DNA sequence: ATGCAAATGCAAATGATTTGCAAAAAGAAA
DNA sequence: TTTCTTTTTGCAAATCATTTGCATTTGCAT
C-alpha cells in the first residue's frame, strides 16, 4: 500500500513533466505503421488517468480529427492490446475499457454507486495468487481482481 | 486450502446422495411461478459441476423438452441471478457462464490451453481484499478473482 | 373448473464489436 | 519528391450475445 502511493506519485510526476512513454518508437520497431488515427488514439490513452471505453475514446478522438472512424478505434485497441501497450478490462460485464499498460501492475475497486474506478496494489495478494496456482500445478499467465464496493459509512 | 478440500468433499457427498438444494421451494416462497422450462433449467444447473453458458444450457434443455426457447433460457438466468440462485461469470470476455450459487464461495483458475475451470478458495485473500477495501473507505459488495494459467512443467 | 396475471415462443430489435472492400495514406526505394 | 507496394482507413453491412414486443399459453389462487 505504501508502494502504491509511491507509484501514484511517479505517475503524477511523469504526467506533470509530460514524459509519456514513447509507444511510437516501440510500435515502429515492431513494424507497425504510425498513422494519424493511431497517433491520436495513443495520445488519448497516454494522457488520461481513467479507463475509457471504445466509444469514449472515439468521441475524444473526433474532437481532434473528425474523420476518425469507430472501427479504427476498435482495430487500434486490438492492435495495441496485442502489442502489449494497453490493458483491456470488462468491468461488470459492460463494454471493454482500456488503459495504457505503462506503470505498475494494479487491480481495481469499482464504486458500484458512482462507477468510479480506484486502483490498488497488494503484493501479498499477488504472492498468494502465485502460491495457489502453483499448488494447483499452474503458472499464472495473467489474472483479474476486481472489487465492487460502496463507500463505507463512518459510523456504525 | 484445507477448508477448500473439506468443502469439495461435502459437495461430492451431496452430489453422490443426490441432495440438491430445493430451489423450487425457495422461489415459490418468493412468489416466482415454477414453470416447466424453469424446472428443467434449474435441474440442469443443480446437476452439473461445470460452468455452462446460455447456449450450452439451451442445448441441454431442448434435449429434455424441445419446445424451450433460447430467450426463456436468458430470461430465466436473469431471474435466477436476481433471486441469488446462480452466479454469473464473464471469463475472458466471452459470453456469460453460470453456476448454481449453492456451496462455498470460491474463485476460478482458467486453463488458457484447455479452457478448464478449476475452483479454489483462499481465506487469506478474502481477508486481504476486505482490508484493502476498508483502507480505501469501502465495503465490498462482491468481487471477482480469476487466474488464467497454464499447466506448469514439472521440470525446469 | 375458471380467470387472470405472469411466462413463453418467436421474430425482430439492440448494443458492442468485427469484417469486406474500395479508396487513401505510410514508408521504402528511386 | 515521385513512384511503388503494402498497410490502414472509412463506410456499410455482418456477427454475436442478449433483450424485447407481442400474441398465445400456462400456472395457480379462487
Ligand atoms: Mn493483481
Ligand atoms: Mn473470492
Ligand atoms: Zn487501472
Ligand atoms: Zn465455480
Short mmCIF file of C-alpha atoms (C1' of nucleotides) and ligand atoms in Angstrom, two decimals:
data_model
loop_
_atom_site.label_atom_id
_atom_site.label_comp_id
_atom_site.label_asym_id
_atom_site.label_seq_id
_atom_site.Cartn_x
_atom_site.Cartn_y
_atom_site.Cartn_z
CA UNK A 1 0.00 0.00 0.00
CA UNK A 2 2.97 2.27 0.54
CA UNK A 3 4.41 1.24 -2.82
CA UNK A 4 1.09 2.13 -4.32
CA UNK A 5 1.43 5.69 -3.08
CA UNK A 6 4.95 5.83 -4.42
CA UNK A 7 3.95 4.81 -7.93
CA UNK A 8 0.99 7.12 -7.92
CA UNK A 9 3.39 9.99 -7.26
CA UNK A 10 5.73 8.83 -10.01
CA UNK A 11 2.79 8.72 -12.37
CA UNK A 12 1.72 12.21 -11.43
CA UNK A 13 5.28 13.49 -11.90
CA UNK A 14 5.52 11.92 -15.33
CA UNK A 15 2.22 13.48 -16.18
CA UNK A 16 3.37 16.87 -14.97
CA UNK A 17 6.59 16.69 -16.96
CA UNK A 18 4.59 15.33 -19.86
CA UNK A 19 7.01 12.49 -20.17
CA UNK A 20 4.81 9.95 -21.85
CA UNK A 21 6.11 6.52 -22.68
CA UNK A 22 7.31 6.51 -26.26
CA UNK A 23 4.95 3.96 -27.72
CA UNK A 24 5.55 5.25 -31.23
CA UNK A 25 9.13 4.14 -31.24
CA UNK A 26 8.19 0.79 -29.76
CA UNK A 27 5.50 0.18 -32.31
CA UNK A 28 7.65 1.27 -35.23
CA UNK A 29 10.33 -1.13 -34.08
CA UNK A 30 7.72 -3.86 -34.22
CA UNK A 31 6.89 -2.92 -37.80
CA UNK A 32 3.65 -1.12 -37.06
CA UNK A 33 2.88 1.94 -39.16
CA UNK A 34 2.22 5.11 -37.25
CA UNK A 35 -0.82 6.65 -38.80
CA UNK A 36 -2.64 9.79 -37.84
CA UNK A 37 -5.53 7.94 -36.15
CA UNK A 38 -3.12 5.75 -34.23
CA UNK A 39 -1.08 8.67 -33.01
CA UNK A 40 -4.20 10.45 -31.83
CA UNK A 41 -5.55 7.40 -30.05
CA UNK A 42 -2.20 6.74 -28.40
CA UNK A 43 -2.13 10.33 -27.21
CA UNK A 44 -5.56 9.97 -25.70
CA UNK A 45 -4.56 6.82 -23.89
CA UNK A 46 -1.30 8.18 -22.55
CA UNK A 47 -2.77 11.43 -21.34
CA UNK A 48 -5.70 10.21 -19.30
CA UNK A 49 -5.95 8.76 -15.83
CA UNK A 50 -9.25 7.00 -16.38
CA UNK A 51 -10.42 3.82 -18.08
CA UNK A 52 -12.42 4.87 -21.15
CA UNK A 53 -14.32 2.51 -23.42
CA UNK A 54 -14.10 2.49 -27.21
CA UNK A 55 -16.96 4.93 -27.61
CA UNK A 56 -15.44 7.40 -25.19
CA UNK A 57 -12.08 7.17 -26.94
CA UNK A 58 -13.86 7.66 -30.24
CA UNK A 59 -15.54 10.83 -29.04
CA UNK A 60 -12.32 12.25 -27.69
CA UNK A 61 -10.63 11.37 -30.96
CA UNK A 62 -13.10 13.03 -33.33
CA UNK A 63 -12.65 16.17 -31.28
CA UNK A 64 -9.10 16.22 -32.63
CA UNK A 65 -9.81 14.78 -36.06
CA UNK A 66 -13.42 14.27 -37.04
CA UNK A 67 -12.53 11.86 -39.84
CA UNK A 68 -11.56 9.05 -37.48
CA UNK A 69 -13.97 6.14 -37.52
CA UNK A 70 -15.17 3.95 -34.71
CA UNK A 71 -13.93 0.81 -36.44
CA UNK A 72 -10.46 2.25 -36.47
CA UNK A 73 -10.71 2.81 -32.76
CA UNK A 74 -11.66 -0.82 -32.26
CA UNK A 75 -8.97 -2.05 -34.63
CA UNK A 76 -6.40 0.09 -32.89
CA UNK A 77 -7.38 -1.12 -29.46
CA UNK A 78 -6.96 -4.70 -30.64
CA UNK A 79 -3.60 -3.87 -32.12
CA UNK A 80 -2.35 -2.07 -29.03
CA UNK A 81 -3.57 -4.86 -26.83
CA UNK A 82 -1.69 -7.42 -28.90
CA UNK A 83 1.41 -5.24 -28.74
CA UNK A 84 1.04 -5.10 -25.00
CA UNK A 85 0.68 -1.32 -24.98
CA UNK A 86 -2.71 -1.34 -23.30
CA UNK A 87 -4.81 -3.45 -20.98
CA UNK A 88 -8.42 -4.33 -21.55
CA UNK A 89 -10.94 -4.57 -18.73
CA UNK A 90 -14.55 -5.75 -18.73
CA UNK A 91 -15.95 -4.35 -15.53
CA UNK A 92 -19.40 -5.64 -14.57
CA UNK A 93 -19.88 -7.13 -17.98
CA UNK A 94 -20.10 -3.82 -19.73
CA UNK A 95 -18.14 -2.81 -22.83
CA UNK A 96 -14.36 -3.18 -22.83
CA UNK A 97 -12.50 -0.39 -21.15
CA UNK A 98 -8.86 0.42 -21.66
CA UNK A 99 -5.81 1.92 -20.04
CA UNK A 100 -2.22 2.19 -21.10
CA UNK A 101 -0.08 -0.69 -19.90
CA UNK A 102 2.66 1.55 -18.56
CA UNK A 103 3.28 1.76 -14.83
CA UNK A 104 2.96 -0.79 -12.11
CA UNK A 105 0.52 -3.64 -12.17
CA UNK A 106 -2.60 -2.88 -10.20
CA UNK A 107 -6.10 -4.14 -9.63
CA UNK A 108 -9.34 -2.22 -9.43
CA UNK A 109 -12.01 -1.31 -6.95
CA UNK A 110 -15.21 -0.14 -8.63
CA UNK A 111 -17.61 2.09 -6.74
CA UNK A 112 -20.97 0.49 -7.51
CA UNK A 113 -22.80 3.77 -6.90
CA UNK A 114 -20.69 6.24 -8.84
CA UNK A 115 -18.84 3.97 -11.23
CA UNK A 116 -15.55 5.41 -10.01
CA UNK A 117 -12.57 3.16 -10.57
CA UNK A 118 -9.94 3.12 -7.85
CA UNK A 119 -6.61 1.44 -8.41
CA UNK A 120 -4.79 -0.51 -5.75
CA UNK A 121 -1.97 -2.94 -5.48
CA UNK A 122 -1.21 -5.67 -2.97
CA UNK A 123 2.00 -7.65 -3.06
CA UNK A 124 0.55 -10.03 -0.52
CA UNK A 125 -2.38 -10.91 -2.73
CA UNK A 126 -0.15 -11.29 -5.77
CA UNK A 127 2.06 -13.66 -3.81
CA UNK A 128 -0.89 -15.68 -2.58
CA UNK A 129 -2.21 -15.99 -6.10
CA UNK A 130 1.08 -17.43 -7.21
CA UNK A 131 1.09 -19.88 -4.34
CA UNK A 132 -2.41 -21.06 -5.11
CA UNK A 133 -1.71 -21.52 -8.78
CA UNK A 134 1.49 -23.39 -8.02
CA UNK A 135 -0.32 -25.67 -5.58
CA UNK A 136 -2.78 -26.48 -8.33
CA UNK A 137 0.04 -27.15 -10.77
CA UNK A 138 -0.28 -24.00 -12.80
CA UNK A 139 1.75 -20.96 -13.83
CA UNK A 140 -0.24 -17.75 -13.94
CA UNK A 141 -0.30 -16.07 -17.35
CA UNK A 142 -2.45 -13.20 -16.19
CA UNK A 143 -5.19 -12.55 -13.71
CA UNK A 144 -8.00 -10.22 -12.91
CA UNK A 145 -9.08 -9.00 -9.50
CA UNK A 146 -11.96 -6.60 -9.20
CA UNK A 147 -13.60 -5.42 -6.01
CA UNK A 148 -17.06 -3.92 -6.28
CA UNK A 149 -17.87 -1.80 -3.28
CA UNK A 150 -19.74 1.03 -1.71
CA UNK A 151 -18.36 3.87 0.39
CA UNK A 152 -18.48 2.68 3.97
CA UNK A 153 -20.48 4.71 6.46
CA UNK A 154 -18.03 6.12 9.01
CA UNK A 155 -20.47 5.46 11.86
CA UNK A 156 -21.93 2.03 12.73
CA UNK B 1 -6.62 -24.54 1.25
CA UNK B 2 -7.54 -27.18 3.80
CA UNK B 3 -11.04 -25.76 4.12
CA UNK B 4 -11.25 -25.89 0.39
CA UNK B 5 -10.67 -29.63 0.43
CA UNK B 6 -13.30 -30.03 3.11
CA UNK B 7 -15.97 -28.27 1.11
CA UNK B 8 -15.05 -30.07 -2.04
CA UNK B 9 -15.72 -33.34 -0.22
CA UNK B 10 -19.04 -32.04 1.11
CA UNK B 11 -20.02 -31.11 -2.39
CA UNK B 12 -19.11 -34.52 -3.74
CA UNK B 13 -21.09 -36.18 -0.94
CA UNK B 14 -24.15 -34.09 -1.69
CA UNK B 15 -23.81 -34.95 -5.32
CA UNK B 16 -23.49 -38.63 -4.53
CA UNK B 17 -26.58 -38.58 -2.33
CA UNK B 18 -28.31 -36.51 -4.99
CA UNK B 19 -29.31 -33.99 -2.37
CA UNK B 20 -29.85 -30.93 -4.48
CA UNK B 21 -30.76 -27.63 -2.89
CA UNK B 22 -34.52 -27.12 -3.08
CA UNK B 23 -34.62 -24.00 -5.19
CA UNK B 24 -38.23 -24.62 -6.15
CA UNK B 25 -39.47 -24.09 -2.64
CA UNK B 26 -37.31 -21.01 -2.24
CA UNK B 27 -38.51 -19.49 -5.48
CA UNK B 28 -42.17 -20.27 -4.77
CA UNK B 29 -41.84 -18.60 -1.41
CA UNK B 30 -40.58 -15.52 -3.24
CA UNK B 31 -43.64 -15.54 -5.48
CA UNK B 32 -41.97 -16.96 -8.54
CA UNK B 33 -44.02 -19.36 -10.66
CA UNK B 34 -42.45 -22.71 -11.28
CA UNK B 35 -42.93 -23.44 -14.93
CA UNK B 36 -41.79 -26.41 -16.91
CA UNK B 37 -38.87 -24.52 -18.55
CA UNK B 38 -37.75 -23.15 -15.22
CA UNK B 39 -37.82 -26.55 -13.57
CA UNK B 40 -35.77 -28.05 -16.37
CA UNK B 41 -33.21 -25.27 -16.31
CA UNK B 42 -32.90 -25.46 -12.55
CA UNK B 43 -32.34 -29.18 -12.84
CA UNK B 44 -29.58 -28.63 -15.35
CA UNK B 45 -27.89 -26.09 -13.13
CA UNK B 46 -28.09 -28.18 -9.98
CA UNK B 47 -26.85 -31.35 -11.58
CA UNK B 48 -23.69 -30.13 -13.26
CA UNK B 49 -20.25 -29.38 -11.95
CA UNK B 50 -19.24 -27.10 -14.79
CA UNK B 51 -19.92 -23.50 -15.80
CA UNK B 52 -22.11 -23.61 -18.92
CA UNK B 53 -23.14 -20.58 -20.95
CA UNK B 54 -26.69 -19.85 -22.09
CA UNK B 55 -26.28 -21.71 -25.34
CA UNK B 56 -24.99 -24.81 -23.64
CA UNK B 57 -27.84 -24.72 -21.14
CA UNK B 58 -30.24 -24.27 -24.03
CA UNK B 59 -28.92 -27.33 -25.80
CA UNK B 60 -29.12 -29.46 -22.69
CA UNK B 61 -32.64 -28.18 -22.11
CA UNK B 62 -34.10 -28.94 -25.55
CA UNK B 63 -32.83 -32.48 -25.09
CA UNK B 64 -35.43 -32.77 -22.32
CA UNK B 65 -38.09 -30.56 -23.87
CA UNK B 66 -37.55 -29.33 -27.39
CA UNK B 67 -40.12 -26.56 -27.07
CA UNK B 68 -37.95 -24.47 -24.75
CA UNK B 69 -36.65 -21.29 -26.36
CA UNK B 70 -33.33 -19.59 -26.01
CA UNK B 71 -34.96 -16.37 -24.83
CA UNK B 72 -36.52 -18.26 -21.96
CA UNK B 73 -33.10 -19.53 -21.01
CA UNK B 74 -31.79 -15.96 -20.95
CA UNK B 75 -34.82 -14.70 -19.07
CA UNK B 76 -34.51 -17.48 -16.55
CA UNK B 77 -30.83 -16.85 -15.99
CA UNK B 78 -31.61 -13.21 -15.26
CA UNK B 79 -34.35 -14.22 -12.88
CA UNK B 80 -32.25 -16.78 -11.05
CA UNK B 81 -29.39 -14.34 -10.80
CA UNK B 82 -31.68 -11.72 -9.26
CA UNK B 83 -33.00 -14.31 -6.84
CA UNK B 84 -29.45 -15.15 -5.90
CA UNK B 85 -29.80 -18.76 -7.02
CA UNK B 86 -26.96 -18.59 -9.50
CA UNK B 87 -23.77 -16.70 -10.17
CA UNK B 88 -22.78 -15.20 -13.47
CA UNK B 89 -19.20 -15.16 -14.73
CA UNK B 90 -17.67 -13.49 -17.75
CA UNK B 91 -14.38 -15.28 -18.23
CA UNK B 92 -12.02 -13.71 -20.75
CA UNK B 93 -14.76 -11.51 -22.09
CA UNK B 94 -16.71 -14.34 -23.60
CA UNK B 95 -20.43 -14.99 -23.10
CA UNK B 96 -21.84 -15.18 -19.58
CA UNK B 97 -21.38 -18.52 -17.88
CA UNK B 98 -23.36 -19.72 -14.91
CA UNK B 99 -23.23 -21.94 -11.89
CA UNK B 100 -25.62 -22.52 -9.04
CA UNK B 101 -24.96 -20.29 -6.08
CA UNK B 102 -25.06 -23.11 -3.56
CA UNK B 103 -21.92 -24.14 -1.72
CA UNK B 104 -19.00 -22.15 -0.53
CA UNK B 105 -17.72 -19.03 -2.20
CA UNK B 106 -14.83 -19.73 -4.50
CA UNK B 107 -12.79 -18.14 -7.22
CA UNK B 108 -11.63 -19.57 -10.52
CA UNK B 109 -8.46 -20.60 -12.25
CA UNK B 110 -8.93 -20.93 -16.01
CA UNK B 111 -6.59 -23.15 -18.00
CA UNK B 112 -5.78 -20.97 -21.00
CA UNK B 113 -4.97 -24.02 -23.12
CA UNK B 114 -7.89 -26.30 -22.40
CA UNK B 115 -10.47 -23.86 -21.09
CA UNK B 116 -10.83 -25.98 -17.95
CA UNK B 117 -12.16 -24.10 -14.96
CA UNK B 118 -10.69 -25.01 -11.59
CA UNK B 119 -12.26 -23.71 -8.42
CA UNK B 120 -10.26 -22.62 -5.41
CA UNK B 121 -10.77 -20.72 -2.24
CA UNK B 122 -8.41 -18.68 -0.11
CA UNK B 123 -9.48 -17.19 3.20
CA UNK B 124 -6.27 -15.20 3.27
CA UNK B 125 -7.02 -13.49 0.00
CA UNK B 126 -10.60 -12.81 1.02
CA UNK B 127 -9.33 -11.21 4.22
CA UNK B 128 -6.81 -9.10 2.37
CA UNK B 129 -9.45 -7.90 -0.03
CA UNK B 130 -11.54 -6.73 2.90
CA UNK B 131 -8.57 -4.95 4.42
CA UNK B 132 -7.76 -3.17 1.20
CA UNK B 133 -11.32 -2.07 0.64
CA UNK B 134 -11.61 -0.85 4.22
CA UNK B 135 -8.37 1.10 3.90
CA UNK B 136 -9.82 2.80 0.83
CA UNK B 137 -13.03 3.56 2.68
CA UNK B 138 -15.20 0.95 1.02
CA UNK B 139 -17.33 -2.06 1.88
CA UNK B 140 -17.11 -4.87 -0.64
CA UNK B 141 -20.43 -5.80 -2.23
CA UNK B 142 -18.94 -8.51 -4.38
CA UNK B 143 -15.72 -9.27 -6.14
CA UNK B 144 -14.20 -11.30 -8.89
CA UNK B 145 -10.85 -13.03 -8.90
CA UNK B 146 -9.80 -15.02 -11.92
CA UNK B 147 -6.42 -16.58 -12.53
CA UNK B 148 -5.55 -17.51 -16.09
CA UNK B 149 -2.79 -20.06 -16.20
CA UNK B 150 -1.03 -22.87 -17.93
CA UNK B 151 -0.06 -26.24 -16.52
CA UNK B 152 3.43 -25.83 -15.11
CA UNK B 153 6.16 -28.04 -16.48
CA UNK B 154 7.33 -30.30 -13.63
CA UNK B 155 10.98 -29.93 -14.69
CA UNK B 156 12.77 -26.57 -15.03
"C1'" DA C 1 -63.15 -25.83 -13.44
"C1'" DT C 2 -62.45 -20.59 -14.08
"C1'" DG C 3 -59.99 -16.29 -14.55
"C1'" DC C 4 -56.27 -13.51 -14.91
"C1'" DA C 5 -51.66 -12.20 -14.19
"C1'" DA C 6 -47.32 -13.92 -15.39
"C1'" DA C 7 -44.40 -16.59 -18.55
"C1'" DT C 8 -43.38 -18.38 -23.14
"C1'" DG C 9 -42.01 -18.76 -28.08
"C1'" DC C 10 -40.97 -16.45 -31.97
"C1'" DA C 11 -39.16 -12.87 -34.55
"C1'" DA C 12 -37.45 -8.59 -34.70
"C1'" DA C 13 -34.52 -5.10 -32.15
"C1'" DT C 14 -30.29 -3.94 -29.62
"C1'" DG C 15 -25.56 -2.93 -28.46
"C1'" DA C 16 -20.91 -3.99 -28.87
"C1'" DT C 17 -17.65 -5.42 -31.89
"C1'" DT C 18 -15.91 -7.28 -36.32
"C1'" DT C 19 -15.31 -7.61 -41.28
"C1'" DG C 20 -15.26 -6.93 -46.64
"C1'" DC C 21 -13.93 -3.83 -49.78
"C1'" DA C 22 -12.61 0.14 -52.49
"C1'" DA C 23 -10.17 4.34 -51.65
"C1'" DA C 24 -6.42 6.80 -49.04
"C1'" DA C 25 -2.09 7.05 -46.70
"C1'" DA C 26 2.57 5.27 -44.97
"C1'" DG C 27 7.01 4.17 -45.67
"C1'" DA C 28 10.73 2.20 -48.73
"C1'" DA C 29 13.04 2.87 -52.82
"C1'" DA C 30 14.48 5.56 -56.61
"C1'" DT D 1 9.79 14.35 -54.48
"C1'" DT D 2 7.84 10.89 -57.29
"C1'" DT D 3 6.76 6.25 -57.54
"C1'" DC D 4 5.52 1.78 -55.88
"C1'" DT D 5 3.87 -1.61 -52.75
"C1'" DT D 6 1.72 -2.70 -48.65
"C1'" DT D 7 -0.94 -1.46 -44.87
"C1'" DT D 8 -4.60 1.09 -42.97
"C1'" DT D 9 -8.81 3.54 -43.21
"C1'" DG D 10 -13.82 4.78 -43.50
"C1'" DC D 11 -18.06 3.13 -44.50
"C1'" DA D 12 -21.62 -0.12 -44.56
"C1'" DA D 13 -23.04 -4.45 -43.80
"C1'" DA D 14 -22.36 -8.64 -40.92
"C1'" DT D 15 -21.86 -11.09 -36.44
"C1'" DC D 16 -22.61 -12.37 -31.71
"C1'" DA D 17 -24.69 -12.29 -27.37
"C1'" DT D 18 -28.53 -10.71 -25.34
"C1'" DT D 19 -33.02 -8.30 -24.91
"C1'" DT D 20 -37.69 -7.07 -26.08
"C1'" DG D 21 -42.64 -6.65 -28.19
"C1'" DC D 22 -46.49 -9.14 -28.73
"C1'" DA D 23 -49.91 -12.67 -29.40
"C1'" DT D 24 -50.61 -17.09 -27.21
"C1'" DT D 25 -50.18 -20.35 -23.49
"C1'" DT D 26 -49.74 -21.62 -18.72
"C1'" DG D 27 -49.51 -21.55 -13.54
"C1'" DC D 28 -52.05 -21.38 -9.81
"C1'" DA D 29 -55.22 -18.97 -6.47
"C1'" DT D 30 -60.12 -18.90 -6.20
MN1 LIG E 1 -3.26 -8.21 -9.25
MN1 LIG E 2 -13.01 -14.64 -3.68
ZN1 LIG E 3 -6.26 0.84 -13.93
ZN1 LIG E 4 -17.34 -22.04 -9.92
#
